[in-house]
């Protein structure tokens, strides 16, 4: 054999080394993916547990408020004005970026690059205050929900969780901030409503609108995991119970009627939410209202107490009990609950306290559906009109028809009615745009974005000034 010819043993050795290196590389990649998935599921579990705890606190606040008001109805004239003023003061002092729903802050954060501005809108230090402040708002009887706050809390938790591990150079470092924020926010919604599919639709339709997001497979898994963990812990119980109605004769006409009525009212509702309390006063007084937020919250609290007293207490809190009663086919004693709930939700949001509009919008829609049923002299099954109106009003208020349809379907166990829910939501969203061309969440999100940019600029300028002053 020639000395220059390769040895067969050497060739086999080289081939074996290549195979071993390739297998080790594959094992390393699989290990990295597994750890990355485990860390993401850990973040999803954290979001789920906090959402469950938040739900328990919210239910406790509603229970206590109902007991106090049942014992002494006049107590609302103390709880609401003084309570809202105190909560507004605490919000301004402790967590100004935790006011309102929380969804606009998440949308604003998603439109910003990583940095001080983005972190300020979903800062865990500020956002964590949303839980006790929302609890206090529900305790006073404000017409707010916990779902919007759960979205902001979920986004802040997942972002903080991801940054914690990325700072230690462990997996998740390949996830951008936007993916972490979106996964946590949508997971918070899925956990709050016990509706995993709705969380995914919300992430794609609402959070992904006008925002560049890389919809990684693991992000969607994280959203679904948050919802499924709540189902595993709390059971697969629809929020409003299982819907017992069925389709009607001339169903298309009834669905479109609900869509048009709720679209008009919901569009006006969204427009008024964006304008704020200054829309109620003459132009010369508007600067005074803006410069006295605590006094404004006090006055709005008096109005809420008076409205609640007139409506027998049905407008306080989320309105869950009234909506569940209407979905069961039992009319309310008080007429006009839907419009009264719209007014109560506007006043509560204008007060500037932490609290969402998702559940109040659903209950307002249920009341409007009952009003349509009354105007039609009870010609059809009340439950169907209530169900359609719930989805239609939420779609009109948020201009997110797919999310509204799926949320209502999962919250009421009404899967056979999904097509009609979609038709009602799409028609309501179309009508709503004639009154409110820009979706409320994105309008408010733009304001938070601009505010965050200004604050970040001020902080950077102050820092550079301080460095210049300290230089020799």
Short mmCIF file of C-alpha atoms in Angstrom, two decimals:
data_model
loop_
_atom_site.label_atom_id
_atom_site.label_comp_id
_atom_site.label_asym_id
_atom_site.label_seq_id
_atom_site.Cartn_x
_atom_site.Cartn_y
_atom_site.Cartn_z
CA UNK A 1 0.00 0.00 0.00
CA UNK A 2 1.29 3.47 -0.89
CA UNK A 3 2.19 5.73 2.04
CA UNK A 4 0.21 8.59 0.43
CA UNK A 5 -3.10 6.66 0.23
CA UNK A 6 -5.53 7.34 3.16
CA UNK A 7 -5.93 4.62 5.72
CA UNK A 8 -9.48 3.07 5.89
CA UNK A 9 -9.27 3.24 9.66
CA UNK A 10 -8.55 6.97 9.53
CA UNK A 11 -11.55 7.56 7.21
CA UNK A 12 -13.91 5.69 9.51
CA UNK A 13 -12.56 7.66 12.48
CA UNK A 14 -13.23 11.00 10.76
CA UNK A 15 -16.76 9.93 9.79
CA UNK A 16 -17.48 8.80 13.35
CA UNK A 17 -16.28 12.13 14.78
CA UNK A 18 -18.59 14.01 12.39
CA UNK A 19 -21.57 11.91 13.48
CA UNK A 20 -20.79 12.46 17.16
CA UNK A 21 -20.40 16.25 16.68
CA UNK A 22 -23.69 16.41 14.78
CA UNK A 23 -25.52 14.42 17.46
CA UNK A 24 -24.04 16.54 20.23
CA UNK A 25 -25.11 19.71 18.39
CA UNK A 26 -28.65 18.34 17.98
CA UNK A 27 -28.80 17.35 21.64
CA UNK A 28 -27.56 20.80 22.68
CA UNK A 29 -30.20 22.47 20.53
CA UNK A 30 -32.95 20.23 21.89
CA UNK A 31 -31.77 20.92 25.43
CA UNK A 32 -31.79 24.69 24.78
CA UNK A 33 -35.31 24.52 23.31
CA UNK A 34 -36.54 22.44 26.23
CA UNK A 35 -35.15 24.86 28.79
CA UNK A 36 -36.59 27.79 26.82
CA UNK A 37 -40.03 26.14 26.79
CA UNK A 38 -39.80 25.34 30.49
CA UNK A 39 -38.95 28.94 31.34
CA UNK A 40 -41.79 30.23 29.19
CA UNK A 41 -44.25 27.85 30.87
CA UNK A 42 -42.95 29.06 34.21
CA UNK A 43 -43.81 32.63 33.21
CA UNK A 44 -47.25 31.49 32.01
CA UNK A 45 -47.83 29.74 35.35
CA UNK A 46 -46.89 32.93 37.19
CA UNK A 47 -49.38 34.95 35.12
CA UNK A 48 -52.10 32.35 35.75
CA UNK A 49 -51.58 32.23 39.51
CA UNK A 50 -51.57 36.01 39.85
CA UNK A 51 -54.71 36.25 37.69
CA UNK A 52 -56.46 33.66 39.86
CA UNK A 53 -55.51 35.52 43.01
CA UNK A 54 -56.68 38.78 41.45
CA UNK A 55 -60.02 37.15 40.58
CA UNK A 56 -60.49 36.01 44.17
CA UNK A 57 -59.78 39.51 45.47
CA UNK A 58 -62.20 41.05 42.96
CA UNK A 59 -64.97 38.62 43.93
CA UNK A 60 -64.37 39.43 47.61
CA UNK A 61 -64.61 43.16 46.94
CA UNK A 62 -67.89 42.72 45.03
CA UNK A 63 -69.31 40.55 47.81
CA UNK A 64 -68.45 43.06 50.53
CA UNK A 65 -69.80 45.99 48.54
CA UNK A 66 -73.09 44.18 47.86
CA UNK A 67 -73.46 43.35 51.57
CA UNK A 68 -72.81 46.95 52.65
CA UNK A 69 -75.19 48.45 50.10
CA UNK A 70 -77.92 45.91 50.93
CA UNK A 71 -77.67 46.94 54.57
CA UNK A 72 -77.49 50.72 53.97
CA UNK A 73 -78.06 52.00 50.44
CA UNK A 74 -77.08 55.54 51.42
CA UNK A 75 -73.57 54.30 52.23
CA UNK A 76 -72.70 54.59 48.52
CA UNK A 77 -72.76 58.40 48.90
CA UNK A 78 -69.77 58.02 51.24
CA UNK A 79 -67.96 55.10 49.61
CA UNK A 80 -68.01 56.32 46.01
CA UNK A 81 -67.07 60.01 46.18
CA UNK A 82 -64.50 59.72 48.96
CA UNK A 83 -63.30 56.33 47.70
CA UNK A 84 -62.78 57.42 44.09
CA UNK A 85 -61.04 60.63 45.18
CA UNK A 86 -58.69 58.65 47.45
CA UNK A 87 -57.94 56.04 44.77
CA UNK A 88 -57.25 58.76 42.21
CA UNK A 89 -54.85 60.45 44.63
CA UNK A 90 -53.06 57.15 45.30
CA UNK A 91 -52.85 56.39 41.57
CA UNK A 92 -51.29 59.76 40.77
CA UNK A 93 -48.86 59.42 43.64
CA UNK A 94 -47.85 55.77 43.37
CA UNK A 95 -48.54 54.54 39.84
CA UNK A 96 -49.70 57.11 37.24
CA UNK A 97 -49.20 54.58 34.43
CA UNK A 98 -51.56 52.13 36.15
CA UNK A 99 -54.68 54.27 35.64
CA UNK A 100 -57.57 53.07 33.53
CA UNK A 101 -57.86 49.75 31.76
CA UNK A 102 -54.24 48.74 31.24
CA UNK A 103 -54.73 47.55 27.65
CA UNK A 104 -53.85 51.00 26.18
CA UNK A 105 -50.60 50.97 28.16
CA UNK A 106 -49.70 47.58 26.71
CA UNK A 107 -50.51 48.76 23.18
CA UNK A 108 -48.43 51.87 23.74
CA UNK A 109 -45.51 49.79 25.05
CA UNK A 110 -45.64 47.48 22.03
CA UNK A 111 -45.26 50.47 19.71
CA UNK A 112 -42.08 51.66 21.46
CA UNK A 113 -38.52 50.33 21.13
CA UNK A 114 -36.93 48.67 24.19
CA UNK A 115 -35.89 51.32 26.63
CA UNK A 116 -37.07 53.55 29.46
CA UNK A 117 -40.26 54.61 27.67
CA UNK A 118 -41.43 51.06 27.02
CA UNK A 119 -40.52 49.82 30.49
CA UNK A 120 -42.39 52.68 32.17
CA UNK A 121 -45.73 51.58 30.65
CA UNK A 122 -45.39 47.95 31.77
CA UNK A 123 -43.18 48.47 34.79
CA UNK A 124 -43.77 45.78 37.40
CA UNK A 125 -43.11 48.33 40.15
CA UNK A 126 -46.04 50.48 38.99
CA UNK A 127 -48.28 47.80 37.53
CA UNK A 128 -48.41 45.73 40.71
CA UNK A 129 -50.35 48.61 42.31
CA UNK A 130 -53.13 47.94 39.83
CA UNK A 131 -54.30 44.92 41.84
CA UNK A 132 -54.97 46.61 45.23
CA UNK A 133 -56.24 49.81 43.59
CA UNK A 134 -58.71 47.89 41.39
CA UNK A 135 -59.78 45.95 44.48
CA UNK A 136 -60.52 49.25 46.24
CA UNK A 137 -62.42 50.53 43.20
CA UNK A 138 -64.67 47.46 43.16
CA UNK A 139 -65.06 47.74 46.94
CA UNK A 140 -66.47 51.27 46.57
CA UNK A 141 -68.87 50.15 43.82
CA UNK A 142 -67.20 51.65 40.74
CA UNK A 143 -68.35 50.17 37.42
CA UNK A 144 -65.04 48.59 36.45
CA UNK A 145 -63.65 45.14 35.66
CA UNK A 146 -60.45 43.26 36.43
CA UNK A 147 -59.78 41.89 32.92
CA UNK A 148 -58.03 44.97 31.50
CA UNK A 149 -55.83 45.27 34.60
CA UNK A 150 -55.02 41.55 34.29
CA UNK A 151 -53.70 42.24 30.79
CA UNK A 152 -51.27 44.92 31.99
CA UNK A 153 -50.25 42.89 35.04
CA UNK A 154 -49.63 39.84 32.83
CA UNK A 155 -47.51 41.87 30.42
CA UNK A 156 -45.42 43.34 33.25
CA UNK A 157 -44.93 39.94 34.90
CA UNK A 158 -43.83 38.19 31.70
CA UNK A 159 -41.48 41.04 30.74
CA UNK A 160 -39.91 41.06 34.22
CA UNK A 161 -39.63 37.24 34.13
CA UNK A 162 -37.93 37.30 30.73
CA UNK A 163 -35.52 40.08 31.68
CA UNK A 164 -34.63 38.22 34.88
CA UNK A 165 -33.48 35.14 32.95
CA UNK A 166 -31.93 37.09 30.08
CA UNK A 167 -29.78 39.01 32.57
CA UNK A 168 -28.46 35.63 33.75
CA UNK A 169 -27.68 34.58 30.17
CA UNK A 170 -30.13 31.72 30.17
CA UNK A 171 -32.58 30.94 27.34
CA UNK A 172 -35.41 33.33 26.52
CA UNK A 173 -32.69 35.75 25.44
CA UNK A 174 -33.84 35.08 21.85
CA UNK A 175 -37.29 36.50 22.76
CA UNK A 176 -37.72 40.19 22.06
CA UNK A 177 -39.46 42.41 24.61
CA UNK A 178 -42.52 42.77 22.37
CA UNK A 179 -43.06 39.00 22.27
CA UNK A 180 -42.77 38.75 26.06
CA UNK A 181 -45.19 41.67 26.55
CA UNK A 182 -47.71 40.25 24.08
CA UNK A 183 -47.51 36.73 25.54
CA UNK A 184 -48.02 38.00 29.08
CA UNK A 185 -50.82 40.40 28.13
CA UNK A 186 -52.79 37.84 26.12
CA UNK A 187 -52.12 35.21 28.77
CA UNK A 188 -53.53 37.59 31.37
CA UNK A 189 -56.73 37.97 29.36
CA UNK A 190 -57.02 34.22 28.78
CA UNK A 191 -56.55 33.56 32.50
CA UNK A 192 -58.93 36.34 33.58
CA UNK A 193 -61.79 35.13 31.38
CA UNK A 194 -60.97 31.41 31.69
CA UNK A 195 -60.88 31.54 27.88
CA UNK A 196 -57.62 30.24 26.32
CA UNK A 197 -58.72 30.66 22.69
CA UNK A 198 -59.87 34.23 23.30
CA UNK A 199 -56.39 35.09 24.55
CA UNK A 200 -54.81 34.01 21.27
CA UNK A 201 -57.39 35.88 19.18
CA UNK A 202 -56.92 38.99 21.33
CA UNK A 203 -53.15 38.83 20.84
CA UNK A 204 -53.45 38.60 17.07
CA UNK A 205 -56.36 40.97 16.47
CA UNK A 206 -55.85 43.65 19.13
CA UNK A 207 -52.20 43.59 20.18
CA UNK A 208 -50.92 42.81 16.70
CA UNK A 209 -52.77 45.72 15.11
CA UNK A 210 -50.35 48.40 13.87
CA UNK A 211 -47.51 46.60 15.68
CA UNK A 212 -44.74 44.40 14.30
CA UNK A 213 -44.76 41.15 16.28
CA UNK A 214 -42.93 37.91 15.50
CA UNK A 215 -45.57 35.33 16.32
CA UNK A 216 -43.20 32.63 17.48
CA UNK A 217 -44.70 29.23 18.20
CA UNK A 218 -43.55 29.46 21.82
CA UNK A 219 -45.33 32.80 22.30
CA UNK A 220 -48.68 31.31 21.32
CA UNK A 221 -47.95 28.28 23.49
CA UNK A 222 -47.36 30.64 26.41
CA UNK A 223 -50.73 32.36 25.84
CA UNK A 224 -52.59 29.05 25.67
CA UNK A 225 -50.70 27.70 28.67
CA UNK A 226 -51.88 30.59 30.87
CA UNK A 227 -55.49 29.88 29.97
CA UNK A 228 -55.24 26.11 30.28
CA UNK A 229 -53.52 26.34 33.66
CA UNK A 230 -56.46 28.34 34.99
CA UNK A 231 -58.86 25.76 33.52
CA UNK A 232 -56.87 23.01 35.27
CA UNK A 233 -56.91 24.83 38.61
CA UNK A 234 -60.38 26.42 38.58
CA UNK A 235 -62.26 24.04 36.29
CA UNK A 236 -63.78 24.56 32.86
CA UNK A 237 -66.71 26.62 34.09
CA UNK A 238 -68.04 29.31 31.72
CA UNK A 239 -67.94 32.70 33.42
CA UNK A 240 -71.65 33.41 32.85
CA UNK A 241 -72.83 29.80 32.90
CA UNK A 242 -73.86 27.65 29.93
CA UNK A 243 -76.15 29.36 27.41
CA UNK A 244 -79.43 27.49 27.04
CA UNK A 245 -81.05 29.24 24.09
CA UNK A 246 -81.14 28.39 20.39
CA UNK A 247 -81.56 30.04 17.01
CA UNK A 248 -84.68 32.07 16.21
CA UNK A 249 -86.95 32.37 13.21
CA UNK A 250 -85.57 35.11 10.93
CA UNK A 251 -82.31 34.91 12.88
CA UNK A 252 -80.38 37.14 10.46
CA UNK A 253 -82.76 40.05 11.02
CA UNK A 254 -82.61 39.80 14.80
CA UNK A 255 -78.82 39.55 14.79
CA UNK A 256 -78.44 42.57 12.51
CA UNK A 257 -80.88 44.55 14.68
CA UNK A 258 -78.72 43.83 17.75
CA UNK A 259 -75.62 44.70 15.77
CA UNK A 260 -76.92 48.08 14.60
CA UNK A 261 -78.35 49.16 17.97
CA UNK A 262 -75.30 48.10 19.96
CA UNK A 263 -72.96 49.42 17.28
CA UNK A 264 -74.44 52.91 17.58
CA UNK A 265 -74.49 52.95 21.39
CA UNK A 266 -71.06 51.29 21.63
CA UNK A 267 -69.54 53.71 19.12
CA UNK A 268 -70.80 56.70 21.12
CA UNK A 269 -69.53 55.00 24.29
CA UNK A 270 -66.04 54.58 22.80
CA UNK A 271 -65.96 58.16 21.56
CA UNK A 272 -66.98 59.52 24.98
CA UNK A 273 -64.41 57.34 26.73
CA UNK A 274 -61.70 58.93 24.60
CA UNK A 275 -62.88 62.50 25.16
CA UNK A 276 -62.93 62.30 28.95
CA UNK A 277 -65.04 64.19 31.51
CA UNK A 278 -64.34 67.58 29.90
CA UNK A 279 -66.97 66.71 27.28
CA UNK A 280 -69.63 67.38 29.95
CA UNK A 281 -68.64 70.98 30.73
CA UNK A 282 -68.39 74.22 28.71
CA UNK A 283 -65.09 74.93 26.99
CA UNK A 284 -64.09 77.65 29.48
CA UNK A 285 -64.23 75.16 32.39
CA UNK A 286 -62.27 72.34 30.77
CA UNK A 287 -58.83 73.45 31.92
CA UNK A 288 -60.16 73.62 35.49
CA UNK A 289 -61.48 70.05 35.27
CA UNK A 290 -58.14 68.80 33.91
CA UNK A 291 -56.15 70.55 36.62
CA UNK A 292 -58.29 69.14 39.48
CA UNK A 293 -58.42 65.36 38.90
CA UNK A 294 -59.15 64.46 42.54
CA UNK A 295 -62.10 66.86 42.79
CA UNK A 296 -63.37 65.54 39.44
CA UNK A 297 -63.24 61.98 40.77
CA UNK A 298 -65.19 63.09 43.87
CA UNK A 299 -67.98 64.68 41.78
CA UNK A 300 -68.16 61.63 39.49
CA UNK A 301 -68.46 59.46 42.61
CA UNK A 302 -71.53 61.40 43.71
CA UNK A 303 -73.07 60.92 40.25
CA UNK A 304 -72.33 57.17 40.40
CA UNK A 305 -73.93 56.87 43.83
CA UNK A 306 -77.08 58.68 42.67
CA UNK A 307 -77.32 56.52 39.54
CA UNK A 308 -76.81 53.34 41.56
CA UNK A 309 -79.48 54.32 44.07
CA UNK A 310 -81.95 55.05 41.26
CA UNK A 311 -81.18 51.66 39.61
CA UNK A 312 -81.44 49.64 42.81
CA UNK A 313 -77.69 48.99 42.99
CA UNK A 314 -77.49 47.10 39.68
CA UNK A 315 -74.92 49.49 38.19
CA UNK A 316 -72.33 48.95 40.94
CA UNK A 317 -69.30 46.75 40.23
CA UNK A 318 -68.97 44.54 37.16
CA UNK A 319 -72.70 43.89 36.76
CA UNK A 320 -72.05 40.16 36.55
CA UNK A 321 -75.16 39.20 38.53
CA UNK A 322 -77.50 41.24 36.32
CA UNK A 323 -75.97 39.85 33.10
CA UNK A 324 -76.18 36.26 34.37
CA UNK A 325 -79.84 36.81 35.29
CA UNK A 326 -80.63 38.19 31.83
CA UNK A 327 -78.81 35.32 30.11
CA UNK A 328 -80.93 32.91 32.13
CA UNK A 329 -84.05 34.55 30.66
CA UNK A 330 -85.15 36.48 33.75
CA UNK A 331 -85.82 40.21 33.12
CA UNK A 332 -84.63 42.83 35.59
CA UNK A 333 -87.06 44.85 37.68
CA UNK A 334 -85.35 48.10 36.67
CA UNK A 335 -85.85 49.22 33.08
CA UNK A 336 -82.99 50.82 31.16
CA UNK A 337 -80.18 48.89 32.85
CA UNK A 338 -78.06 48.85 29.69
CA UNK A 339 -77.86 52.61 29.22
CA UNK A 340 -77.44 53.15 32.98
CA UNK A 341 -74.50 50.73 32.97
CA UNK A 342 -72.96 52.62 30.03
CA UNK A 343 -73.21 55.87 32.01
CA UNK A 344 -71.78 54.28 35.17
CA UNK A 345 -68.83 52.83 33.25
CA UNK A 346 -68.10 56.18 31.62
CA UNK A 347 -68.11 57.96 34.99
CA UNK A 348 -65.88 55.29 36.56
CA UNK A 349 -63.35 55.42 33.73
CA UNK A 350 -63.33 59.23 33.65
CA UNK A 351 -62.48 59.22 37.37
CA UNK A 352 -59.01 58.01 36.35
CA UNK A 353 -58.84 55.01 38.69
CA UNK A 354 -57.41 51.61 37.69
CA UNK A 355 -60.09 49.35 36.24
CA UNK A 356 -61.14 47.83 32.94
CA UNK A 357 -64.18 48.15 30.69
CA UNK A 358 -64.39 44.57 29.33
CA UNK A 359 -66.88 43.06 31.78
CA UNK A 360 -68.90 46.29 32.23
CA UNK A 361 -69.19 46.46 28.42
CA UNK A 362 -70.48 42.88 28.32
CA UNK A 363 -73.06 43.59 31.03
CA UNK A 364 -74.09 46.86 29.34
CA UNK A 365 -74.63 44.89 26.13
CA UNK A 366 -76.75 42.38 28.03
CA UNK A 367 -78.92 45.23 29.32
CA UNK A 368 -79.29 46.72 25.83
CA UNK A 369 -80.32 43.28 24.54
CA UNK A 370 -83.04 43.14 27.19
CA UNK A 371 -84.23 46.63 26.17
CA UNK A 372 -84.50 45.48 22.54
CA UNK A 373 -86.48 42.47 23.73
CA UNK A 374 -88.85 44.72 25.70
CA UNK A 375 -89.33 47.06 22.71
CA UNK A 376 -90.21 44.04 20.57
CA UNK A 377 -92.82 43.14 23.20
CA UNK A 378 -91.09 39.86 24.06
CA UNK A 379 -91.65 38.43 20.59
CA UNK A 380 -88.62 36.12 20.77
CA UNK A 381 -86.35 34.41 23.30
CA UNK A 382 -84.77 37.10 25.47
CA UNK A 383 -81.64 35.01 26.01
CA UNK A 384 -80.68 35.10 22.33
CA UNK A 385 -80.96 38.88 22.04
CA UNK A 386 -78.98 39.29 25.28
CA UNK A 387 -76.21 36.98 24.03
CA UNK A 388 -75.95 38.71 20.65
CA UNK A 389 -75.93 42.14 22.26
CA UNK A 390 -73.15 41.22 24.67
CA UNK A 391 -70.80 40.39 21.81
CA UNK A 392 -72.05 43.27 19.66
CA UNK A 393 -71.56 45.96 22.31
CA UNK A 394 -68.08 44.72 23.25
CA UNK A 395 -67.13 44.64 19.56
CA UNK A 396 -68.47 48.18 19.10
CA UNK A 397 -66.63 49.52 22.15
CA UNK A 398 -63.29 47.91 21.25
CA UNK A 399 -63.66 47.48 17.45
CA UNK A 400 -62.26 43.97 17.87
CA UNK A 401 -65.11 41.76 16.55
CA UNK A 402 -63.25 38.44 16.52
CA UNK A 403 -62.10 38.85 20.12
CA UNK A 404 -65.60 39.88 21.23
CA UNK A 405 -67.21 36.87 19.54
CA UNK A 406 -64.79 34.30 20.93
CA UNK A 407 -64.76 35.86 24.43
CA UNK A 408 -68.56 35.70 24.66
CA UNK A 409 -68.63 32.18 23.21
CA UNK A 410 -66.15 30.87 25.79
CA UNK A 411 -67.70 32.82 28.68
CA UNK A 412 -71.18 31.46 27.97
CA UNK A 413 -70.44 28.00 26.51
CA UNK A 414 -72.35 28.97 23.35
CA UNK A 415 -70.21 27.32 20.66
CA UNK A 416 -73.21 26.54 18.40
CA UNK A 417 -73.98 30.28 18.24
CA UNK A 418 -70.49 31.35 17.15
CA UNK A 419 -71.49 32.19 13.55
CA UNK A 420 -74.28 34.48 14.76
CA UNK A 421 -72.00 36.06 17.35
CA UNK A 422 -69.51 36.84 14.58
CA UNK A 423 -72.23 38.37 12.41
CA UNK A 424 -73.49 40.55 15.29
CA UNK A 425 -69.96 41.64 16.22
CA UNK A 426 -68.89 42.46 12.65
CA UNK A 427 -72.02 44.51 11.97
CA UNK A 428 -71.70 46.34 15.31
CA UNK A 429 -68.03 47.11 14.67
CA UNK A 430 -68.88 48.52 11.22
CA UNK A 431 -71.59 50.78 12.67
CA UNK A 432 -69.35 51.81 15.57
CA UNK A 433 -66.71 53.21 13.20
CA UNK A 434 -69.21 55.76 11.96
CA UNK A 435 -69.29 57.27 15.46
CA UNK A 436 -65.75 56.51 16.62
CA UNK A 437 -63.38 56.18 13.63
CA UNK A 438 -60.36 55.17 15.75
CA UNK A 439 -60.56 52.25 18.14
CA UNK A 440 -60.59 53.49 21.73
CA UNK A 441 -57.78 51.26 23.01
CA UNK A 442 -55.44 52.41 20.25
CA UNK A 443 -56.44 56.06 20.66
CA UNK A 444 -55.63 55.87 24.39
CA UNK A 445 -52.53 53.79 23.64
CA UNK A 446 -51.19 56.57 21.44
CA UNK A 447 -51.59 59.03 24.30
CA UNK A 448 -49.67 56.81 26.69
CA UNK A 449 -46.98 56.33 24.04
CA UNK A 450 -46.49 60.07 23.60
CA UNK A 451 -46.49 60.58 27.35
CA UNK A 452 -43.84 57.87 27.80
CA UNK A 453 -41.63 59.42 25.13
CA UNK A 454 -41.83 62.84 26.79
CA UNK A 455 -41.06 61.42 30.24
CA UNK A 456 -38.14 59.38 28.90
CA UNK A 457 -36.78 62.50 27.20
CA UNK A 458 -37.01 64.49 30.42
CA UNK A 459 -35.27 61.75 32.37
CA UNK A 460 -32.47 61.53 29.81
CA UNK A 461 -32.04 65.32 29.82
CA UNK A 462 -31.96 65.43 33.62
CA UNK A 463 -29.38 62.62 33.68
CA UNK A 464 -27.12 64.35 31.15
CA UNK A 465 -27.43 67.62 33.08
CA UNK A 466 -26.47 65.91 36.32
CA UNK A 467 -23.45 64.28 34.67
CA UNK A 468 -22.36 67.62 33.22
CA UNK A 469 -22.64 69.31 36.60
CA UNK A 470 -20.57 66.61 38.30
CA UNK A 471 -17.81 66.71 35.68
CA UNK A 472 -14.67 68.67 36.72
#
